[in-house]
mmCIF file of C-alpha atoms in Angstrom:
data_model
loop_
_atom_site.group_PDB
_atom_site.id
_atom_site.type_symbol
_atom_site.label_atom_id
_atom_site.label_comp_id
_atom_site.label_asym_id
_atom_site.label_seq_id
_atom_site.Cartn_x
_atom_site.Cartn_y
_atom_site.Cartn_z
ATOM 1 C CA UNK W 1 -26.162 12.865 19.855
ATOM 2 C CA UNK W 2 -28.020 9.731 20.973
ATOM 3 C CA UNK W 3 -28.827 8.294 17.526
ATOM 4 C CA UNK W 4 -25.907 5.890 17.199
ATOM 5 C CA UNK W 5 -24.668 4.377 14.009
ATOM 6 C CA UNK W 6 -25.252 0.611 13.820
ATOM 7 C CA UNK W 7 -21.936 -1.222 13.636
ATOM 8 C CA UNK W 8 -20.446 -0.998 10.152
ATOM 9 C CA UNK W 9 -23.151 1.325 8.821
ATOM 10 C CA UNK W 10 -22.264 4.648 7.214
ATOM 11 C CA UNK W 11 -24.311 7.436 8.740
ATOM 12 C CA UNK W 12 -24.323 11.134 7.929
ATOM 13 C CA UNK W 13 -23.595 13.511 10.806
ATOM 14 C CA UNK W 14 -23.873 16.757 8.852
ATOM 15 C CA UNK W 15 -23.234 18.021 5.335
ATOM 16 C CA UNK W 16 -20.036 16.417 4.080
ATOM 17 C CA UNK W 17 -19.301 14.318 7.184
ATOM 18 C CA UNK W 18 -20.198 10.672 7.802
ATOM 19 C CA UNK W 19 -19.129 8.202 10.482
ATOM 20 C CA UNK W 20 -18.789 4.439 10.849
ATOM 21 C CA UNK W 21 -18.618 2.605 14.193
ATOM 22 C CA UNK W 22 -16.781 -0.646 14.908
ATOM 23 C CA UNK W 23 -16.528 -2.760 18.095
ATOM 24 C CA UNK W 24 -13.122 -3.040 19.755
ATOM 25 C CA UNK W 25 -11.571 -4.640 22.814
ATOM 26 C CA UNK W 26 -8.681 -2.801 24.468
ATOM 27 C CA UNK W 27 -7.059 -3.613 27.808
ATOM 28 C CA UNK W 28 -9.917 -6.092 28.309
ATOM 29 C CA UNK W 29 -12.548 -3.360 27.848
ATOM 30 C CA UNK W 30 -15.330 -3.586 25.256
ATOM 31 C CA UNK W 31 -16.531 -0.428 23.527
ATOM 32 C CA UNK W 32 -16.771 1.090 20.057
ATOM 33 C CA UNK W 33 -14.440 3.148 17.932
ATOM 34 C CA UNK W 34 -15.492 5.572 15.221
ATOM 35 C CA UNK W 35 -14.094 6.472 11.793
ATOM 36 C CA UNK W 36 -14.905 9.830 10.205
ATOM 37 C CA UNK W 37 -15.250 10.413 6.446
ATOM 38 C CA UNK W 38 -15.019 14.041 5.317
ATOM 39 C CA UNK W 39 -16.001 15.011 1.773
ATOM 40 C CA UNK W 40 -14.570 18.281 0.513
ATOM 41 C CA UNK W 41 -14.311 20.392 -2.606
ATOM 42 C CA UNK W 42 -12.341 19.329 -5.683
ATOM 43 C CA UNK W 43 -13.474 15.730 -5.082
ATOM 44 C CA UNK W 44 -11.282 15.346 -1.997
ATOM 45 C CA UNK W 45 -11.971 12.819 0.762
ATOM 46 C CA UNK W 46 -10.349 12.543 4.189
ATOM 47 C CA UNK W 47 -10.573 9.226 6.053
ATOM 48 C CA UNK W 48 -9.800 9.786 9.741
ATOM 49 C CA UNK W 49 -9.051 6.898 12.122
ATOM 50 C CA UNK W 50 -9.957 4.027 9.747
ATOM 51 C CA UNK W 51 -12.033 1.034 10.849
ATOM 52 C CA UNK W 52 -12.037 -2.246 8.852
ATOM 53 C CA UNK W 53 -12.871 -1.533 5.230
ATOM 54 C CA UNK W 54 -16.134 -3.341 4.498
ATOM 55 C CA UNK W 55 -17.659 -3.721 1.043
ATOM 56 C CA UNK W 56 -20.126 -0.957 1.946
ATOM 57 C CA UNK W 57 -17.324 1.439 2.864
ATOM 58 C CA UNK W 58 -15.404 0.622 -0.302
ATOM 59 C CA UNK W 59 -18.545 1.177 -2.398
ATOM 60 C CA UNK W 60 -19.167 4.484 -0.613
ATOM 61 C CA UNK W 61 -15.680 5.696 -1.494
ATOM 62 C CA UNK W 62 -15.972 4.495 -5.085
ATOM 63 C CA UNK W 63 -19.295 6.300 -5.531
ATOM 64 C CA UNK W 64 -17.677 9.554 -4.433
ATOM 65 C CA UNK W 65 -15.002 9.048 -7.099
ATOM 66 C CA UNK W 66 -12.456 11.086 -5.143
ATOM 67 C CA UNK W 67 -9.583 12.638 -7.027
ATOM 68 C CA UNK W 68 -7.622 12.998 -3.803
ATOM 69 C CA UNK W 69 -7.761 10.813 -0.688
ATOM 70 C CA UNK W 70 -6.124 11.633 2.636
ATOM 71 C CA UNK W 71 -5.703 8.757 5.094
ATOM 72 C CA UNK W 72 -5.108 9.917 8.659
ATOM 73 C CA UNK W 73 -3.772 7.633 11.401
ATOM 74 C CA UNK W 74 -4.370 10.253 14.102
ATOM 75 C CA UNK W 75 -2.374 8.824 16.991
ATOM 76 C CA UNK W 76 -0.163 5.904 17.925
ATOM 77 C CA UNK W 77 -3.156 3.719 18.860
ATOM 78 C CA UNK W 78 -5.544 4.416 15.974
ATOM 79 C CA UNK W 79 -3.702 2.817 13.068
ATOM 80 C CA UNK W 80 -4.639 -0.873 12.950
ATOM 81 C CA UNK W 81 -6.701 -0.803 9.755
ATOM 82 C CA UNK W 82 -5.006 1.892 7.708
ATOM 83 C CA UNK W 83 -3.072 -0.702 5.693
ATOM 84 C CA UNK W 84 -6.311 -1.994 4.133
ATOM 85 C CA UNK W 85 -7.046 1.461 2.746
ATOM 86 C CA UNK W 86 -3.489 2.019 1.555
ATOM 87 C CA UNK W 87 -3.706 -1.165 -0.484
ATOM 88 C CA UNK W 88 -7.123 -0.268 -1.921
ATOM 89 C CA UNK W 89 -6.214 3.361 -2.620
ATOM 90 C CA UNK W 90 -2.454 3.426 -3.330
ATOM 91 C CA UNK W 91 -2.701 6.993 -4.635
ATOM 92 C CA UNK W 92 -3.800 8.265 -1.208
ATOM 93 C CA UNK W 93 -1.739 10.712 0.830
ATOM 94 C CA UNK W 94 -1.002 9.151 4.225
ATOM 95 C CA UNK W 95 -0.692 11.320 7.318
ATOM 96 C CA UNK W 96 0.376 9.579 10.521
ATOM 97 C CA UNK W 97 0.992 10.717 14.059
ATOM 98 C CA UNK W 98 4.619 11.382 14.893
ATOM 99 C CA UNK W 99 6.361 8.199 16.006
ATOM 100 C CA UNK W 100 3.943 5.816 14.329
ATOM 101 C CA UNK W 101 6.436 5.013 11.594
ATOM 102 C CA UNK W 102 8.646 3.310 14.196
ATOM 103 C CA UNK W 103 5.690 1.265 15.408
ATOM 104 C CA UNK W 104 4.454 0.332 11.934
ATOM 105 C CA UNK W 105 7.593 -0.444 9.954
ATOM 106 C CA UNK W 106 5.481 -2.601 7.642
ATOM 107 C CA UNK W 107 3.817 0.492 6.219
ATOM 108 C CA UNK W 108 5.336 3.443 4.372
ATOM 109 C CA UNK W 109 3.708 6.020 6.618
ATOM 110 C CA UNK W 110 4.373 9.741 6.326
ATOM 111 C CA UNK W 111 5.041 9.894 10.043
ATOM 112 C CA UNK W 112 5.678 13.382 11.325
ATOM 113 C CA UNK W 113 5.244 14.910 7.880
ATOM 114 C CA UNK W 114 4.245 18.565 7.986
ATOM 115 C CA UNK W 115 0.772 19.182 6.618
ATOM 116 C CA UNK W 116 2.141 22.203 4.781
ATOM 117 C CA UNK W 117 4.339 19.845 2.750
ATOM 118 C CA UNK W 118 1.287 18.106 1.283
ATOM 119 C CA UNK W 119 -1.656 19.302 -0.781
ATOM 120 C CA UNK W 120 -3.666 19.325 2.444
ATOM 121 C CA UNK W 121 -7.204 20.691 1.864
ATOM 122 C CA UNK W 122 -7.916 24.196 3.103
ATOM 123 C CA UNK W 123 -11.320 23.081 4.432
ATOM 124 C CA UNK W 124 -9.577 21.170 7.211
ATOM 125 C CA UNK W 125 -7.262 22.554 9.854
ATOM 126 C CA UNK W 126 -4.946 20.007 11.463
ATOM 127 C CA UNK W 127 -3.422 20.457 14.909
ATOM 128 C CA UNK W 128 -0.984 18.093 16.617
ATOM 129 C CA UNK W 129 -1.606 17.900 20.358
ATOM 130 C CA UNK W 130 1.793 18.378 21.949
ATOM 131 C CA UNK W 131 2.520 17.382 25.524
ATOM 132 C CA UNK W 132 1.488 13.730 25.270
ATOM 133 C CA UNK W 133 4.365 11.883 23.659
ATOM 134 C CA UNK W 134 2.558 8.549 24.036
ATOM 135 C CA UNK W 135 -0.184 9.471 21.537
ATOM 136 C CA UNK W 136 0.957 12.557 19.579
ATOM 137 C CA UNK W 137 -2.661 12.957 18.506
ATOM 138 C CA UNK W 138 -3.686 14.852 15.370
ATOM 139 C CA UNK W 139 -7.073 16.583 15.631
ATOM 140 C CA UNK W 140 -8.977 18.043 12.683
ATOM 141 C CA UNK W 141 -11.251 21.058 12.429
ATOM 142 C CA UNK W 142 -13.799 21.128 9.602
ATOM 143 C CA UNK W 143 -14.399 24.808 9.035
ATOM 144 C CA UNK W 144 -17.729 24.839 7.186
ATOM 145 C CA UNK W 145 -19.577 22.598 9.661
ATOM 146 C CA UNK W 146 -17.737 23.906 12.744
ATOM 147 C CA UNK W 147 -16.839 20.339 13.695
ATOM 148 C CA UNK W 148 -13.843 19.228 15.764
ATOM 149 C CA UNK W 149 -12.737 15.653 15.010
ATOM 150 C CA UNK W 150 -10.679 13.844 17.659
ATOM 151 C CA UNK W 151 -9.852 10.321 18.764
ATOM 152 C CA UNK W 152 -8.671 9.980 22.371
ATOM 153 C CA UNK W 153 -8.398 13.647 23.342
ATOM 154 C CA UNK W 154 -11.848 13.365 24.910
ATOM 155 C CA UNK W 155 -14.277 10.479 25.469
ATOM 156 C CA UNK W 156 -17.972 10.575 26.374
ATOM 157 C CA UNK W 157 -19.372 7.351 27.831
ATOM 158 C CA UNK W 158 -23.000 7.464 28.986
ATOM 159 C CA UNK W 159 -25.942 5.138 29.514
ATOM 160 C CA UNK W 160 -26.845 5.884 25.869
ATOM 161 C CA UNK W 161 -23.506 4.632 24.505
ATOM 162 C CA UNK W 162 -23.977 1.294 22.687
ATOM 163 C CA UNK W 163 -21.520 -1.569 22.698
ATOM 164 C CA UNK W 164 -20.127 -1.003 26.193
ATOM 165 C CA UNK W 165 -19.174 -4.051 28.240
ATOM 166 C CA UNK W 166 -19.918 -4.099 31.947
ATOM 167 C CA UNK W 167 -16.195 -3.736 32.635
ATOM 168 C CA UNK W 168 -16.063 -0.546 30.533
ATOM 169 C CA UNK W 169 -18.990 0.952 32.440
ATOM 170 C CA UNK W 170 -17.344 -0.005 35.728
ATOM 171 C CA UNK W 171 -14.012 1.521 34.692
ATOM 172 C CA UNK W 172 -15.673 4.740 33.493
ATOM 173 C CA UNK W 173 -17.592 5.135 36.760
ATOM 174 C CA UNK W 174 -14.557 4.310 38.899
ATOM 175 C CA UNK W 175 -12.370 6.833 37.065
ATOM 176 C CA UNK W 176 -14.967 9.627 37.082
ATOM 177 C CA UNK W 177 -15.569 9.413 33.315
ATOM 178 C CA UNK W 178 -19.186 8.233 33.405
ATOM 179 C CA UNK W 179 -21.833 10.644 32.056
ATOM 180 C CA UNK W 180 -19.265 13.423 31.652
ATOM 181 C CA UNK W 181 -16.912 14.182 28.738
ATOM 182 C CA UNK W 182 -13.420 13.368 29.992
ATOM 183 C CA UNK W 183 -9.839 12.932 28.818
ATOM 184 C CA UNK W 184 -9.053 9.341 27.905
ATOM 185 C CA UNK W 185 -6.852 7.437 30.373
ATOM 186 C CA UNK W 186 -3.992 7.783 27.869
ATOM 187 C CA UNK W 187 -4.367 11.569 27.819
ATOM 188 C CA UNK W 188 -4.169 11.704 31.593
ATOM 189 C CA UNK W 189 -0.583 10.501 31.181
ATOM 190 C CA UNK W 190 0.670 13.760 29.682
ATOM 191 C CA UNK W 191 4.408 14.294 29.640
ATOM 192 C CA UNK W 192 4.580 18.096 29.293
ATOM 193 C CA UNK W 193 1.744 20.002 30.932
ATOM 194 C CA UNK W 194 2.652 23.402 29.460
ATOM 195 C CA UNK W 195 2.863 22.034 25.921
ATOM 196 C CA UNK W 196 -0.476 20.253 26.330
ATOM 197 C CA UNK W 197 -2.094 23.408 27.707
ATOM 198 C CA UNK W 198 -0.781 25.446 24.768
ATOM 199 C CA UNK W 199 -2.183 22.927 22.270
ATOM 200 C CA UNK W 200 -5.539 22.873 24.062
ATOM 201 C CA UNK W 201 -5.760 26.668 23.948
ATOM 202 C CA UNK W 202 -5.087 26.519 20.213
ATOM 203 C CA UNK W 203 -7.980 24.065 19.820
ATOM 204 C CA UNK W 204 -10.282 26.077 22.090
ATOM 205 C CA UNK W 205 -9.649 29.159 19.945
ATOM 206 C CA UNK W 206 -11.438 27.395 17.071
ATOM 207 C CA UNK W 207 -15.114 28.096 16.458
ATOM 208 C CA UNK W 208 -16.506 24.574 16.857
ATOM 209 C CA UNK W 209 -20.025 23.556 17.855
ATOM 210 C CA UNK W 210 -19.678 19.780 17.580
ATOM 211 C CA UNK W 211 -17.073 17.188 18.599
ATOM 212 C CA UNK W 212 -16.862 13.890 16.743
ATOM 213 C CA UNK W 213 -14.838 11.564 18.937
ATOM 214 C CA UNK W 214 -13.729 7.966 18.609
ATOM 215 C CA UNK W 215 -15.267 6.586 21.798
ATOM 216 C CA UNK W 216 -18.680 7.369 23.251
ATOM 217 C CA UNK W 217 -21.422 9.818 22.356
ATOM 218 C CA UNK W 218 -20.814 12.686 19.961
ATOM 219 C CA UNK W 219 -20.884 16.087 21.662
ATOM 220 C CA UNK W 220 -23.237 18.726 20.265
ATOM 221 C CA UNK W 221 -23.620 22.279 21.523
ATOM 222 C CA UNK W 222 -26.864 22.986 23.363
ATOM 223 C CA UNK W 223 -28.285 26.191 24.892
ATOM 224 C CA UNK W 224 -27.113 24.932 28.293
ATOM 225 C CA UNK W 225 -23.687 23.603 27.342
ATOM 226 C CA UNK W 226 -21.477 24.143 24.319
ATOM 227 C CA UNK W 227 -19.082 21.579 22.900
ATOM 228 C CA UNK W 228 -16.266 23.992 23.680
ATOM 229 C CA UNK W 229 -17.381 24.147 27.333
ATOM 230 C CA UNK W 230 -17.179 20.343 27.500
ATOM 231 C CA UNK W 231 -13.593 20.270 26.273
ATOM 232 C CA UNK W 232 -12.550 23.178 28.483
ATOM 233 C CA UNK W 233 -14.088 21.595 31.584
ATOM 234 C CA UNK W 234 -12.522 18.205 30.841
ATOM 235 C CA UNK W 235 -9.054 19.773 30.850
ATOM 236 C CA UNK W 236 -9.573 22.385 33.533
ATOM 237 C CA UNK W 237 -6.811 20.754 35.607
ATOM 238 C CA UNK W 238 -4.344 21.354 32.760
ATOM 239 C CA UNK W 239 -5.463 24.819 31.692
ATOM 240 C CA UNK W 240 -5.253 26.351 35.174
#
């Protein structure tokens, strides 16, 4: 997908799914992060990896008039702006990556809470990626659109990716991440290879044709290369 969302603009990806991009600086690198909004049945809305809540985003949510809101802080890095949404939507169910509650003591996060203990929507399957205790990432699978939604599990920086600083391009090329979907640097620091491989096989068993990721170009299946092939190739060193 080369048609990038302008910063702060809500753009539809497919039926029921929209994204918003926001510039970030991390470890001195400039790039963009991406929030995903998933509209479901029974007036439910899932907000995955929140970016700053602009007036446009707040209006978008209000127009949906959701009866249920799920706020997902999907790993221990993607949590900075969730407090804004918790204050605006105090009725929301908060799902946070395991361990984030210790990092964000200022927020009453449901860290480590089992999805089965909530009224989690059946349209979304949630999987916690074991084997990387630094991130403990939660990925989502939207069944009807066959979309996998991740944050740092895989990144896809190319010459088409907007908002990249020269230092980000240099780092991506130096680390072999340029023009090829790759694990983020944080996911290369896995702590338990077997657990990570088992989680990846669980994800690869899903029938997805698209990957919405936090950093870089979205990954769409093509006749030459499927989204599943991209993820499998990126983690070939773990799976074999």
